[in-house]
Amino acid sequence: MNTTHSLKYSPENAAALTQAWVDAMVVGMNLCPFAAPVVKQATIHYAIEMGDKDEAVIQAFLAELDRIQASEEDELATTLLVTPNALPDFEQYLDMLDILQGLLDRSGLGGVFQLASFHPNYQFAGVEADDITNWTNRSPFPSFHLIREGMMSRVLMNYGDPDEIPERNMALMRELGRDGLIARFPPFADYIRN
């Protein structure tokens, strides 16, 4: 799972591992309140881009943006673009996130779709790298989640206090600890720190 070894993954393996992570962590721990319905209804698309260059990531993002725009929400609610061989460095990943967000904004779709970010080395600003709370956004591979803004707004309207979600997720990570995370998703043992 360490991205320096990710070349051993085929697109099918990368998709399966990412889907297992979504099932075990994102849905299994309810880290994202709207994930369970899209997984249950099979309206989440896992797009795997095996290229290792920035241009390949950008082109894959634009293709997924076209795909989701051309689809009805009940067919394709959300897309997770997974890049097993690109952007192993978190700072490079953040630079790409800025580029993709810029493309989204310049296209006039900034209020229609939003991006969520996941990376094996995800680190919140002002938080130590080995802080367990970073695991709320750590994934097997660098990934960009393209979300329909309207869908998210509808789900969050029925959620008690959406502003508490990040704090609740961080508290969950602290409660689980390293061993609990590995028990929930064993592949984390490949690269989890103390």
GROMACS .gro file of N, CA, C and O in nm, residues 99-162:
model
  256
   99ILE      N    1  -0.472   2.221  -0.877
   99ILE     CA    2  -0.491   2.228  -1.023
   99ILE      C    3  -0.632   2.179  -1.060
   99ILE      O    4  -0.703   2.243  -1.137
  100LEU      N    5  -0.671   2.065  -1.004
  100LEU     CA    6  -0.802   2.008  -1.037
  100LEU      C    7  -0.915   2.098  -0.987
  100LEU      O    8  -1.016   2.115  -1.056
  101GLN      N    9  -0.898   2.156  -0.870
  101GLN     CA   10  -0.999   2.248  -0.818
  101GLN      C   11  -1.010   2.370  -0.909
  101GLN      O   12  -1.120   2.418  -0.937
  102GLY      N   13  -0.896   2.418  -0.957
  102GLY     CA   14  -0.896   2.530  -1.050
  102GLY      C   15  -0.970   2.497  -1.179
  102GLY      O   16  -1.047   2.579  -1.231
  103LEU      N   17  -0.948   2.378  -1.231
  103LEU     CA   18  -1.019   2.334  -1.351
  103LEU      C   19  -1.169   2.328  -1.327
  103LEU      O   20  -1.249   2.369  -1.411
  104LEU      N   21  -1.205   2.277  -1.212
  104LEU     CA   22  -1.347   2.267  -1.175
  104LEU      C   23  -1.409   2.407  -1.167
  104LEU      O   24  -1.517   2.432  -1.223
  105ASP      N   25  -1.339   2.501  -1.103
  105ASP     CA   26  -1.390   2.637  -1.088
  105ASP      C   27  -1.399   2.709  -1.223
  105ASP      O   28  -1.499   2.774  -1.252
  106ARG      N   29  -1.294   2.695  -1.306
  106ARG     CA   30  -1.293   2.762  -1.436
  106ARG      C   31  -1.400   2.707  -1.531
  106ARG      O   32  -1.447   2.777  -1.619
  107SER      N   33  -1.438   2.583  -1.509
  107SER     CA   34  -1.542   2.523  -1.594
  107SER      C   35  -1.682   2.571  -1.555
  107SER      O   36  -1.779   2.541  -1.623
  108GLY      N   37  -1.691   2.644  -1.444
  108GLY     CA   38  -1.822   2.689  -1.396
  108GLY      C   39  -1.896   2.585  -1.316
  108GLY      O   40  -2.012   2.602  -1.282
  109LEU      N   41  -1.825   2.475  -1.282
  109LEU     CA   42  -1.891   2.365  -1.211
  109LEU      C   43  -1.854   2.360  -1.063
  109LEU      O   44  -1.884   2.262  -0.995
  110GLY      N   45  -1.789   2.465  -1.014
  110GLY     CA   46  -1.747   2.469  -0.874
  110GLY      C   47  -1.860   2.457  -0.775
  110GLY      O   48  -1.843   2.404  -0.667
  111GLY      N   49  -1.977   2.505  -0.809
  111GLY     CA   50  -2.092   2.494  -0.719
  111GLY      C   51  -2.176   2.370  -0.745
  111GLY      O   52  -2.268   2.340  -0.670
  112VAL      N   53  -2.143   2.299  -0.852
  112VAL     CA   54  -2.219   2.179  -0.889
  112VAL      C   55  -2.150   2.054  -0.833
  112VAL      O   56  -2.216   1.961  -0.787
  113PHE      N   57  -2.017   2.055  -0.838
  113PHE     CA   58  -1.937   1.943  -0.787
  113PHE      C   59  -1.833   1.997  -0.691
  113PHE      O   60  -1.791   2.112  -0.700
  114GLN      N   61  -1.792   1.912  -0.599
  114GLN     CA   62  -1.680   1.947  -0.512
  114GLN      C   63  -1.585   1.831  -0.504
  114GLN      O   64  -1.620   1.717  -0.537
  115LEU      N   65  -1.463   1.861  -0.462
  115LEU     CA   66  -1.358   1.761  -0.451
  115LEU      C   67  -1.327   1.732  -0.305
  115LEU      O   68  -1.312   1.824  -0.225
  116ALA      N   69  -1.317   1.605  -0.273
  116ALA     CA   70  -1.265   1.563  -0.143
  116ALA      C   71  -1.134   1.491  -0.170
  116ALA      O   72  -1.114   1.433  -0.277
  117SER      N   73  -1.044   1.494  -0.073
  117SER     CA   74  -0.909   1.443  -0.097
  117SER      C   75  -0.871   1.334   0.002
  117SER      O   76  -0.900   1.343   0.121
  118PHE      N   77  -0.801   1.232  -0.053
  118PHE     CA   78  -0.754   1.118   0.025
  118PHE      C   79  -0.617   1.077  -0.026
  118PHE      O   80  -0.593   1.077  -0.146
  119HIS      N   81  -0.528   1.043   0.066
  119HIS     CA   82  -0.390   1.009   0.029
  119HIS      C   83  -0.332   0.919   0.139
  119HIS      O   84  -0.366   0.935   0.256
  120PRO      N   85  -0.242   0.828   0.102
  120PRO     CA   86  -0.180   0.742   0.205
  120PRO      C   87  -0.102   0.819   0.311
  120PRO      O   88  -0.087   0.772   0.423
  121ASN      N   89  -0.054   0.939   0.275
  121ASN     CA   90   0.023   1.020   0.370
  121ASN      C   91  -0.050   1.148   0.407
  121ASN      O   92   0.013   1.248   0.440
  122TYR      N   93  -0.181   1.144   0.402
  122TYR     CA   94  -0.261   1.264   0.430
  122TYR      C   95  -0.221   1.324   0.565
  122TYR      O   96  -0.204   1.251   0.664
  123GLN      N   97  -0.207   1.455   0.566
  123GLN     CA   98  -0.172   1.525   0.690
  123GLN      C   99  -0.246   1.657   0.695
  123GLN      O  100  -0.230   1.741   0.607
  124PHE      N  101  -0.329   1.673   0.797
  124PHE     CA  102  -0.400   1.799   0.815
  124PHE      C  103  -0.302   1.908   0.853
  124PHE      O  104  -0.203   1.882   0.923
  125ALA      N  105  -0.329   2.030   0.808
  125ALA     CA  106  -0.243   2.143   0.842
  125ALA      C  107  -0.238   2.161   0.994
  125ALA      O  108  -0.340   2.152   1.061
  126GLY      N  109  -0.118   2.179   1.045
  126GLY     CA  110  -0.100   2.202   1.188
  126GLY      C  111  -0.105   2.076   1.273
  126GLY      O  112  -0.104   2.084   1.395
  127VAL      N  113  -0.112   1.959   1.208
  127VAL     CA  114  -0.119   1.831   1.280
  127VAL      C  115   0.008   1.752   1.249
  127VAL      O  116   0.054   1.750   1.135
  128GLU      N  117   0.065   1.688   1.350
  128GLU     CA  118   0.186   1.608   1.329
  128GLU      C  119   0.156   1.492   1.234
  128GLU      O  120   0.045   1.438   1.231
  129ALA      N  121   0.257   1.452   1.157
  129ALA     CA  122   0.240   1.346   1.058
  129ALA      C  123   0.193   1.215   1.120
  129ALA      O  124   0.117   1.141   1.059
  130ASP      N  125   0.238   1.184   1.241
  130ASP     CA  126   0.203   1.056   1.302
  130ASP      C  127   0.077   1.064   1.389
  130ASP      O  128   0.042   0.968   1.457
  131ASP      N  129   0.006   1.177   1.384
  131ASP     CA  130  -0.118   1.191   1.461
  131ASP      C  131  -0.224   1.098   1.401
  131ASP      O  132  -0.249   1.100   1.280
  132ILE      N  133  -0.288   1.021   1.482
  132ILE     CA  134  -0.386   0.921   1.438
  132ILE      C  135  -0.506   0.985   1.367
  132ILE      O  136  -0.570   0.921   1.284
  133THR      N  137  -0.533   1.113   1.395
  133THR     CA  138  -0.650   1.177   1.333
  133THR      C  139  -0.632   1.196   1.182
  133THR      O  140  -0.731   1.210   1.110
  134ASN      N  141  -0.509   1.194   1.133
  134ASN     CA  142  -0.488   1.203   0.988
  134ASN      C  143  -0.551   1.087   0.913
  134ASN      O  144  -0.578   1.096   0.793
  135TRP      N  145  -0.577   0.977   0.984
  135TRP     CA  146  -0.629   0.856   0.919
  135TRP      C  147  -0.774   0.870   0.876
  135TRP      O  148  -0.825   0.786   0.804
  136THR      N  149  -0.840   0.980   0.914
  136THR     CA  150  -0.975   1.002   0.861
  136THR      C  151  -0.970   1.024   0.710
  136THR      O  152  -1.068   1.000   0.640
  137ASN      N  153  -0.855   1.069   0.658
  137ASN     CA  154  -0.841   1.097   0.515
  137ASN      C  155  -0.728   1.017   0.450
  137ASN      O  156  -0.685   1.050   0.340
  138ARG      N  157  -0.682   0.913   0.516
  138ARG     CA  158  -0.578   0.830   0.456
  138ARG      C  159  -0.642   0.711   0.385
  138ARG      O  160  -0.730   0.645   0.439
  139SER      N  161  -0.594   0.688   0.265
  139SER     CA  162  -0.650   0.585   0.177
  139SER      C  163  -0.538   0.500   0.121
  139SER      O  164  -0.421   0.537   0.132
  140PRO      N  165  -0.570   0.388   0.059
  140PRO     CA  166  -0.464   0.303   0.003
  140PRO      C  167  -0.380   0.373  -0.103
  140PRO      O  168  -0.261   0.348  -0.114
  141PHE      N  169  -0.443   0.460  -0.184
  141PHE     CA  170  -0.374   0.528  -0.293
  141PHE      C  171  -0.418   0.674  -0.297
  141PHE      O  172  -0.526   0.707  -0.249
  142PRO      N  173  -0.338   0.761  -0.360
  142PRO     CA  174  -0.384   0.899  -0.380
  142PRO      C  175  -0.515   0.897  -0.459
  142PRO      O  176  -0.526   0.830  -0.562
  143SER      N  177  -0.614   0.967  -0.406
  143SER     CA  178  -0.748   0.963  -0.467
  143SER      C  179  -0.814   1.100  -0.460
  143SER      O  180  -0.791   1.176  -0.366
  144PHE      N  181  -0.898   1.126  -0.559
  144PHE     CA  182  -0.976   1.249  -0.566
  144PHE      C  183  -1.122   1.209  -0.577
  144PHE      O  184  -1.160   1.135  -0.667
  145HIS      N  185  -1.202   1.259  -0.486
  145HIS     CA  186  -1.343   1.221  -0.481
  145HIS      C  187  -1.427   1.335  -0.539
  145HIS      O  188  -1.430   1.446  -0.484
  146LEU      N  189  -1.493   1.309  -0.649
  146LEU     CA  190  -1.578   1.405  -0.716
  146LEU      C  191  -1.721   1.383  -0.669
  146LEU      O  192  -1.780   1.277  -0.692
  147ILE      N  193  -1.776   1.483  -0.601
  147ILE     CA  194  -1.904   1.470  -0.532
  147ILE      C  195  -2.004   1.571  -0.588
  147ILE      O  196  -1.971   1.688  -0.609
  148ARG      N  197  -2.127   1.526  -0.607
  148ARG     CA  198  -2.233   1.618  -0.648
  148ARG      C  199  -2.272   1.704  -0.528
  148ARG      O  200  -2.315   1.652  -0.425
  149GLU      N  201  -2.259   1.833  -0.545
  149GLU     CA  202  -2.289   1.927  -0.436
  149GLU      C  203  -2.433   1.917  -0.389
  149GLU      O  204  -2.461   1.916  -0.269
  150GLY      N  205  -2.528   1.907  -0.483
  150GLY     CA  206  -2.669   1.899  -0.447
  150GLY      C  207  -2.701   1.775  -0.365
  150GLY      O  208  -2.777   1.780  -0.269
  151MET      N  209  -2.641   1.663  -0.404
  151MET     CA  210  -2.663   1.538  -0.331
  151MET      C  211  -2.611   1.552  -0.188
  151MET      O  212  -2.678   1.514  -0.092
  152MET      N  213  -2.492   1.609  -0.175
  152MET     CA  214  -2.435   1.625  -0.042
  152MET      C  215  -2.521   1.718   0.043
  152MET      O  216  -2.547   1.689   0.160
  153SER      N  217  -2.568   1.826  -0.015
  153SER     CA  218  -2.653   1.920   0.059
  153SER      C  219  -2.779   1.854   0.109
  153SER      O  220  -2.820   1.875   0.224
  154ARG      N  221  -2.843   1.772   0.024
  154ARG     CA  222  -2.966   1.703   0.066
  154ARG      C  223  -2.940   1.608   0.182
  154ARG      O  224  -3.017   1.600   0.276
  155VAL      N  225  -2.830   1.533   0.175
  155VAL     CA  226  -2.798   1.439   0.282
  155VAL      C  227  -2.767   1.514   0.412
  155VAL      O  228  -2.816   1.477   0.519
  156LEU      N  229  -2.689   1.620   0.401
  156LEU     CA  230  -2.648   1.693   0.521
  156LEU      C  231  -2.765   1.766   0.586
  156LEU      O  232  -2.762   1.792   0.706
  157MET      N  233  -2.869   1.798   0.508
  157MET     CA  234  -2.988   1.862   0.567
  157MET      C  235  -3.054   1.769   0.668
  157MET      O  236  -3.118   1.814   0.763
  158ASN      N  237  -3.041   1.639   0.647
  158ASN     CA  238  -3.102   1.540   0.736
  158ASN      C  239  -3.004   1.489   0.842
  158ASN      O  240  -3.034   1.392   0.910
  159TYR      N  241  -2.890   1.552   0.850
  159TYR     CA  242  -2.787   1.509   0.945
  159TYR      C  243  -2.784   1.610   1.057
  159TYR      O  244  -2.773   1.731   1.031
  160GLY      N  245  -2.794   1.563   1.180
  160GLY     CA  246  -2.802   1.650   1.298
  160GLY      C  247  -2.718   1.776   1.290
  160GLY      O  248  -2.769   1.885   1.272
  161ASP      N  249  -2.587   1.764   1.303
  161ASP     CA  250  -2.497   1.878   1.299
  161ASP      C  251  -2.377   1.844   1.211
  161ASP      O  252  -2.280   1.785   1.259
  162PRO      N  253  -2.384   1.879   1.083
  162PRO     CA  254  -2.276   1.843   0.990
  162PRO      C  255  -2.139   1.895   1.032
  162PRO      O  256  -2.038   1.834   1.001
   0.00000   0.00000   0.00000
